[in-house]
């Protein structure tokens, strides 16, 4: 009964509202009214089409009035992501997001909200939900000169999989609340914008007593150059530095023993990459190529480089038909982490890897007005040298989508 009530609530929240203005789901430019590369945060290609319940991410700053909702029913081959196709189940999704904003010339401001939920029928421990509320205020760059802004979100969620540093760490029925914010200042010259930002976030988890607290803080700074060439090719090379520390996660040696009872886990993160978007009318593509270095500031065994690329492409050859394909690939190489399960005889060290691959495709048809009917398939594979961890997941679903 509780599952039925939760699903009914999510479906009610996904009911559409009247809307107008900029309703493009692919993000906003630093000026606030266009729809190119996301100015900051984890670059979400495809928006809701990604179908993922992401942890803490900064929402999109959009003006106008808009709403988008999706109701899906499908099949998941590996609900708990333990191994390859280990425990399958049917699921139901309900997702809804809305935004309102206005650009008054000197100042632009807006608000946004999003709710998402997934019920795995017969697997109540695997249910997930995610609620976010946020807004922004900014001085747009306009035709040139200085601009600045502030964007922030708060969330409350119950996700299934969390990860700290290296190996796959799965916790079910673990709830989290948090906040994230970014402030920036920049200067626009012709079609180029130089932007400097600072960002921070905090997350508080409601763990069971036997689980060490994952509560953490994260602060950092970033610099990017936004380039818009004739509204056709858009690039945003960036560099980012972050420092994250955990309240009760005690640091460990590379053999798994405690480093120091008083030394909590602290992570230094450095990343760089480029966001890109190409709009050729019949074909639109966007994505991110990136690299990230993570260092455990005390023990060192979690140090790794991660290199990845993600992207999506829309085919617009026939107006009522929407075809989207996307992928995300990354690999991690650990510098000092020893994999004791697969050491070669006579050696004392071994380079440890983790790899991730995800592909998806969806097709939908405009059956009436703003209503779309479609189907989606995705495949996710992750492998890890750490304890030979990993999983494989197939997901297939049909959906109804309504958006203005």
Coordinates of C-alpha atoms in Angstrom, one line a residue:
X1 CA 0.0 0.0 0.0
X2 CA 2.8 2.4 0.9
X3 CA 4.5 1.8 -2.5
X4 CA 1.2 2.5 -4.3
X5 CA 0.6 5.7 -2.4
X6 CA 4.2 6.9 -3.2
X7 CA 3.9 6.1 -6.9
X8 CA 0.5 7.9 -7.0
X9 CA 2.1 11.0 -5.4
X10 CA 4.9 11.0 -7.9
X11 CA 2.4 10.7 -10.8
X12 CA 0.4 13.6 -9.4
X13 CA 3.5 15.7 -9.1
X14 CA 4.3 15.0 -12.7
X15 CA 1.1 16.6 -13.9
X16 CA 1.9 19.3 -16.4
X17 CA 1.3 23.0 -16.0
X18 CA 0.8 25.9 -18.5
X19 CA 4.1 27.3 -19.8
X20 CA 5.7 29.5 -22.4
X21 CA 9.0 31.0 -23.3
X22 CA 12.4 29.1 -23.3
X23 CA 11.6 25.5 -22.6
X24 CA 14.7 23.8 -24.1
X25 CA 16.0 21.1 -21.8
X26 CA 19.6 21.4 -22.9
X27 CA 20.7 24.1 -20.5
X28 CA 21.3 27.9 -20.6
X29 CA 24.1 30.0 -21.7
X30 CA 25.8 32.5 -19.4
X31 CA 23.4 35.1 -20.8
X32 CA 20.5 33.1 -19.5
X33 CA 18.2 33.0 -22.6
X34 CA 20.0 30.6 -25.0
X35 CA 20.3 26.9 -24.7
X36 CA 24.0 26.0 -25.2
X37 CA 26.6 24.4 -22.9
X38 CA 25.8 24.3 -19.3
X39 CA 27.9 27.0 -17.5
X40 CA 28.9 24.7 -14.6
X41 CA 28.4 21.5 -12.7
X42 CA 28.2 17.9 -14.0
X43 CA 27.2 18.4 -17.6
X44 CA 23.9 16.5 -18.0
X45 CA 23.5 15.7 -21.7
X46 CA 19.9 15.0 -22.6
X47 CA 18.5 16.3 -19.4
X48 CA 15.7 13.9 -18.3
X49 CA 16.6 11.6 -21.1
X50 CA 19.6 10.4 -19.1
X51 CA 17.2 8.7 -16.8
X52 CA 19.6 8.8 -13.8
X53 CA 19.1 9.9 -10.3
X54 CA 22.2 11.9 -9.8
X55 CA 23.6 12.9 -6.4
X56 CA 24.2 16.5 -5.7
X57 CA 24.4 18.6 -8.9
X58 CA 23.7 22.2 -9.6
X59 CA 20.5 22.8 -11.6
X60 CA 20.1 24.7 -14.9
X61 CA 19.5 28.4 -14.9
X62 CA 16.5 28.9 -17.3
X63 CA 14.2 31.8 -18.0
X64 CA 10.7 31.6 -19.3
X65 CA 8.0 29.3 -17.9
X66 CA 8.2 25.6 -18.5
X67 CA 7.4 22.1 -17.4
X68 CA 8.3 18.6 -18.4
X69 CA 7.1 15.3 -17.1
X70 CA 7.7 11.7 -17.9
X71 CA 6.0 8.4 -16.8
X72 CA 7.9 5.2 -17.6
X73 CA 7.4 1.5 -17.1
X74 CA 10.2 -0.9 -17.8
X75 CA 12.4 -3.8 -16.8
X76 CA 15.8 -3.8 -15.0
X77 CA 18.1 -6.8 -15.3
X78 CA 20.1 -6.0 -12.1
X79 CA 18.3 -4.0 -9.5
X80 CA 21.0 -3.9 -6.9
X81 CA 24.0 -3.7 -9.2
X82 CA 25.8 -6.6 -7.5
X83 CA 27.0 -8.6 -10.4
X84 CA 25.9 -9.4 -14.0
X85 CA 22.1 -9.4 -14.4
X86 CA 21.8 -10.7 -10.8
X87 CA 18.3 -9.7 -9.7
X88 CA 15.8 -8.5 -12.3
X89 CA 12.5 -6.6 -11.7
X90 CA 9.9 -4.4 -13.3
X91 CA 9.9 -0.8 -12.4
X92 CA 7.9 2.4 -12.7
X93 CA 9.3 5.9 -13.0
X94 CA 7.7 9.3 -12.5
X95 CA 9.7 12.4 -13.2
X96 CA 8.6 16.0 -13.3
X97 CA 10.5 19.3 -13.4
X98 CA 9.4 22.9 -13.7
X99 CA 11.0 26.3 -13.9
X100 CA 10.1 30.0 -14.1
X101 CA 12.4 32.9 -14.7
X102 CA 12.7 36.3 -16.3
X103 CA 15.5 38.5 -17.8
X104 CA 14.9 42.1 -16.9
X105 CA 18.0 43.3 -18.8
X106 CA 20.1 44.4 -15.9
X107 CA 19.1 41.4 -13.7
X108 CA 17.8 37.9 -14.5
X109 CA 16.3 35.6 -11.8
X110 CA 14.4 32.4 -11.6
X111 CA 13.4 29.3 -9.6
X112 CA 13.2 25.6 -10.4
X113 CA 12.0 22.4 -8.9
X114 CA 12.4 18.7 -9.8
X115 CA 11.0 15.5 -8.4
X116 CA 11.8 11.9 -9.5
X117 CA 11.0 8.5 -8.2
X118 CA 11.4 4.8 -9.1
X119 CA 9.5 1.9 -7.7
X120 CA 10.9 -1.6 -8.3
X121 CA 7.9 -3.9 -8.0
X122 CA 8.6 -6.7 -5.6
X123 CA 11.9 -5.1 -4.4
X124 CA 10.9 -2.4 -1.9
X125 CA 14.5 -2.0 -0.7
X126 CA 15.5 -0.7 -4.1
X127 CA 13.0 2.2 -4.4
X128 CA 14.5 5.6 -5.0
X129 CA 13.4 9.2 -5.0
X130 CA 15.0 12.5 -5.5
X131 CA 13.6 16.0 -4.9
X132 CA 15.4 19.3 -5.7
X133 CA 14.5 23.0 -5.3
X134 CA 16.6 25.9 -6.4
X135 CA 17.0 29.2 -8.0
X136 CA 19.4 31.8 -9.4
X137 CA 20.0 35.5 -9.7
X138 CA 22.5 37.0 -12.2
X139 CA 23.5 40.1 -14.1
X140 CA 23.7 38.8 -17.7
X141 CA 26.7 39.6 -19.9
X142 CA 24.5 41.0 -22.6
X143 CA 26.4 42.3 -25.6
X144 CA 29.7 42.5 -23.6
X145 CA 31.3 43.6 -20.3
X146 CA 31.0 42.3 -16.8
X147 CA 28.5 39.8 -15.5
X148 CA 28.0 37.9 -12.3
X149 CA 25.6 35.5 -10.7
X150 CA 24.6 33.1 -7.9
X151 CA 22.9 29.7 -8.3
X152 CA 21.9 27.3 -5.6
X153 CA 19.9 24.1 -4.9
X154 CA 18.8 22.1 -1.9
X155 CA 17.8 18.4 -2.1
X156 CA 16.3 15.5 -0.2
X157 CA 16.7 12.0 -1.7
X158 CA 16.9 8.3 -1.2
X159 CA 19.3 6.8 -3.7
X160 CA 20.7 3.3 -3.9
X161 CA 24.4 3.5 -4.8
X162 CA 27.0 5.7 -3.3
X163 CA 30.7 5.7 -3.9
X164 CA 33.7 7.0 -1.9
X165 CA 37.0 7.3 -3.8
X166 CA 37.6 3.8 -5.3
X167 CA 35.7 0.6 -4.8
X168 CA 32.0 0.2 -5.4
X169 CA 30.1 0.9 -2.2
X170 CA 26.4 0.1 -2.2
X171 CA 24.0 1.2 0.5
X172 CA 20.3 0.6 0.3
X173 CA 17.7 2.7 2.1
X174 CA 20.1 5.5 2.7
X175 CA 18.7 9.0 2.7
X176 CA 20.5 12.2 2.1
X177 CA 19.9 16.0 2.3
X178 CA 22.2 18.7 1.1
X179 CA 22.8 22.0 -0.6
X180 CA 25.0 23.2 -3.4
X181 CA 25.8 26.7 -4.6
X182 CA 28.1 28.5 -7.1
X183 CA 28.9 32.2 -7.4
X184 CA 30.8 33.6 -10.4
X185 CA 32.0 36.8 -12.1
X186 CA 33.0 37.1 -15.7
X187 CA 33.8 39.4 -18.6
X188 CA 32.5 39.1 -22.2
X189 CA 34.4 40.2 -25.2
X190 CA 32.6 39.6 -28.5
X191 CA 31.8 35.9 -28.7
X192 CA 34.2 34.9 -25.8
X193 CA 33.4 35.0 -22.1
X194 CA 36.0 34.6 -19.4
X195 CA 34.5 33.3 -16.1
X196 CA 35.8 32.7 -12.6
X197 CA 33.7 30.9 -10.0
X198 CA 33.7 29.5 -6.5
X199 CA 31.4 26.7 -5.4
X200 CA 30.6 24.6 -2.3
X201 CA 28.3 21.9 -1.2
X202 CA 27.4 19.9 1.9
X203 CA 25.6 16.5 2.2
X204 CA 24.2 14.9 5.3
X205 CA 23.3 11.2 5.3
X206 CA 20.8 9.4 7.6
X207 CA 22.9 6.2 8.1
X208 CA 22.1 3.3 10.3
X209 CA 24.2 3.1 13.4
X210 CA 26.5 0.4 12.1
X211 CA 27.5 2.6 9.0
X212 CA 30.2 5.3 9.4
X213 CA 28.9 8.7 8.6
X214 CA 29.3 9.8 4.9
X215 CA 28.5 13.5 5.9
X216 CA 30.9 15.8 4.0
X217 CA 31.7 19.3 2.8
X218 CA 33.2 20.3 -0.5
X219 CA 34.6 23.7 -1.5
X220 CA 36.4 24.7 -4.7
X221 CA 37.1 27.2 -7.5
X222 CA 36.9 27.0 -11.2
X223 CA 37.8 29.0 -14.3
X224 CA 36.4 28.6 -17.8
X225 CA 36.3 30.2 -21.2
X226 CA 33.0 30.2 -23.0
X227 CA 33.2 30.4 -26.8
X228 CA 30.1 30.8 -29.1
X229 CA 30.8 30.7 -32.8
X230 CA 27.8 31.8 -34.8
X231 CA 25.4 29.9 -32.4
X232 CA 26.5 26.8 -34.2
X233 CA 29.6 25.6 -32.3
X234 CA 29.9 26.3 -28.6
X235 CA 32.9 25.3 -26.5
X236 CA 33.7 25.7 -22.8
X237 CA 37.2 24.6 -21.7
X238 CA 37.4 24.6 -17.9
X239 CA 39.6 23.8 -15.0
X240 CA 38.4 23.1 -11.4
X241 CA 40.0 22.6 -8.0
X242 CA 38.0 21.1 -5.0
X243 CA 38.7 20.1 -1.4
X244 CA 36.4 17.6 0.3
X245 CA 36.4 16.3 3.8
X246 CA 34.2 13.7 5.6
X247 CA 33.0 14.0 9.2
X248 CA 33.4 10.5 10.4
X249 CA 35.1 8.6 7.6
X250 CA 38.4 7.5 9.1
X251 CA 41.3 7.4 6.7
X252 CA 42.9 4.0 5.9
X253 CA 46.3 2.7 4.9
X254 CA 46.7 0.9 1.6
X255 CA 46.4 -2.4 3.4
X256 CA 43.0 -1.4 4.8
X257 CA 44.1 -0.7 8.4
X258 CA 43.4 2.6 10.1
X259 CA 45.8 5.4 9.4
X260 CA 44.9 7.4 12.5
X261 CA 41.9 7.4 14.7
X262 CA 41.7 11.2 14.6
X263 CA 42.4 11.6 10.8
X264 CA 39.2 11.8 8.9
X265 CA 39.1 11.2 5.1
X266 CA 40.0 14.3 3.1
X267 CA 40.1 14.4 -0.7
X268 CA 41.8 16.8 -3.1
X269 CA 40.3 17.0 -6.6
X270 CA 41.6 18.6 -9.7
X271 CA 39.8 18.4 -13.0
X272 CA 39.9 19.9 -16.5
X273 CA 38.1 19.3 -19.7
X274 CA 35.9 20.9 -22.4
X275 CA 32.1 21.0 -22.8
X276 CA 30.9 21.3 -26.4
X277 CA 27.8 21.6 -28.4
X278 CA 27.1 21.6 -32.1
X279 CA 23.8 22.6 -33.7
X280 CA 23.5 21.8 -37.4
X281 CA 19.7 21.9 -37.4
X282 CA 19.0 18.3 -38.5
X283 CA 21.7 17.1 -36.0
X284 CA 22.4 18.4 -32.6
X285 CA 25.2 17.0 -30.4
X286 CA 26.6 18.0 -27.0
X287 CA 29.0 16.4 -24.5
X288 CA 32.0 16.7 -22.3
X289 CA 35.6 15.3 -22.5
X290 CA 37.3 15.4 -19.1
X291 CA 40.1 14.3 -16.8
X292 CA 40.0 14.3 -13.0
X293 CA 42.7 13.7 -10.4
X294 CA 41.7 12.7 -6.9
X295 CA 44.2 12.5 -4.0
X296 CA 43.7 11.2 -0.5
X297 CA 45.6 13.9 1.3
X298 CA 46.7 11.7 4.1
X299 CA 47.0 7.9 3.2
X300 CA 47.4 8.2 -0.5
X301 CA 46.1 4.8 -1.6
X302 CA 43.0 6.3 -3.2
X303 CA 45.0 8.5 -5.6
X304 CA 43.8 8.0 -9.2
X305 CA 43.4 9.7 -12.5
X306 CA 40.0 9.4 -14.2
X307 CA 39.6 10.1 -17.9
X308 CA 36.2 10.1 -19.6
X309 CA 33.9 11.3 -22.4
X310 CA 30.2 11.6 -22.5
X311 CA 27.8 12.9 -25.0
X312 CA 24.4 12.7 -26.8
X313 CA 23.2 13.3 -30.3
X314 CA 19.7 14.2 -31.5
X315 CA 18.5 13.4 -35.0
X316 CA 15.9 15.9 -36.2
X317 CA 15.2 14.6 -39.7
X318 CA 11.4 14.2 -39.2
X319 CA 9.7 16.7 -36.9
X320 CA 7.2 14.5 -35.1
X321 CA 9.9 11.8 -34.5
X322 CA 12.6 12.3 -31.9
X323 CA 15.7 10.0 -31.9
X324 CA 18.4 10.4 -29.3
X325 CA 21.5 8.3 -28.7
X326 CA 24.1 8.8 -26.0
X327 CA 27.1 7.2 -24.2
X328 CA 29.4 7.7 -21.3
X329 CA 32.8 6.0 -20.9
X330 CA 35.5 6.5 -18.3
X331 CA 38.6 4.7 -16.9
X332 CA 40.4 5.1 -13.6
X333 CA 44.0 4.2 -12.9
X334 CA 45.1 4.1 -9.2
X335 CA 48.6 5.1 -8.4
X336 CA 49.3 3.4 -5.1
X337 CA 46.3 1.1 -4.4
X338 CA 47.4 -2.5 -4.2
X339 CA 45.0 -5.2 -5.4
X340 CA 45.8 -8.1 -3.2
X341 CA 43.3 -10.4 -4.9
X342 CA 45.2 -10.4 -8.2
X343 CA 48.9 -9.9 -7.5
X344 CA 51.3 -11.7 -9.7
X345 CA 53.7 -14.1 -8.0
X346 CA 56.9 -12.4 -7.0
X347 CA 55.5 -8.8 -7.3
X348 CA 54.6 -6.3 -4.6
X349 CA 52.6 -3.8 -6.6
X350 CA 50.0 -3.9 -9.4
X351 CA 48.3 -1.0 -11.3
X352 CA 44.7 -1.1 -10.3
X353 CA 42.0 -0.1 -12.8
X354 CA 38.2 0.6 -12.8
X355 CA 36.3 1.1 -16.0
X356 CA 32.7 2.2 -16.8
X357 CA 30.7 2.2 -20.0
X358 CA 27.1 3.2 -20.6
X359 CA 25.2 3.5 -23.9
X360 CA 21.5 4.4 -24.4
X361 CA 19.1 5.1 -27.2
X362 CA 15.5 6.3 -27.2
X363 CA 12.9 6.9 -29.9
X364 CA 9.7 8.9 -29.3
X365 CA 6.8 10.1 -31.5
X366 CA 4.7 13.2 -31.1
X367 CA 1.2 11.6 -30.9
X368 CA -0.6 14.9 -30.0
X369 CA 0.4 18.4 -29.2
X370 CA 3.0 18.3 -26.4
X371 CA 2.5 14.5 -25.8
X372 CA 5.2 12.0 -26.8
X373 CA 5.1 8.2 -26.7
X374 CA 8.4 6.4 -26.8
X375 CA 10.8 3.6 -25.8
X376 CA 14.3 3.6 -24.3
X377 CA 17.0 1.0 -23.9
X378 CA 20.3 1.4 -21.9
X379 CA 23.2 -0.9 -21.1
X380 CA 25.7 -0.2 -18.3
X381 CA 28.9 -2.1 -17.5
X382 CA 31.4 -1.5 -14.7
X383 CA 34.4 -3.5 -13.8
X384 CA 36.9 -3.0 -11.0
X385 CA 40.2 -4.7 -10.1
X386 CA 39.3 -3.9 -6.4
X387 CA 37.9 -7.2 -5.1
X388 CA 36.9 -8.0 -8.7
X389 CA 33.9 -5.7 -8.2
X390 CA 31.5 -4.7 -10.9
X391 CA 28.2 -5.1 -12.5
X392 CA 26.2 -5.2 -15.7
X393 CA 22.7 -3.8 -16.2
X394 CA 20.2 -3.9 -19.0
X395 CA 17.2 -1.6 -18.8
X396 CA 14.3 -1.3 -21.3
X397 CA 11.2 0.9 -20.9
X398 CA 8.3 2.6 -22.6
X399 CA 7.3 6.1 -21.6
X400 CA 4.8 8.9 -22.0
X401 CA 6.2 12.4 -21.9
X402 CA 4.5 15.8 -21.7
X403 CA 6.3 19.0 -22.0
X404 CA 5.7 22.7 -22.6

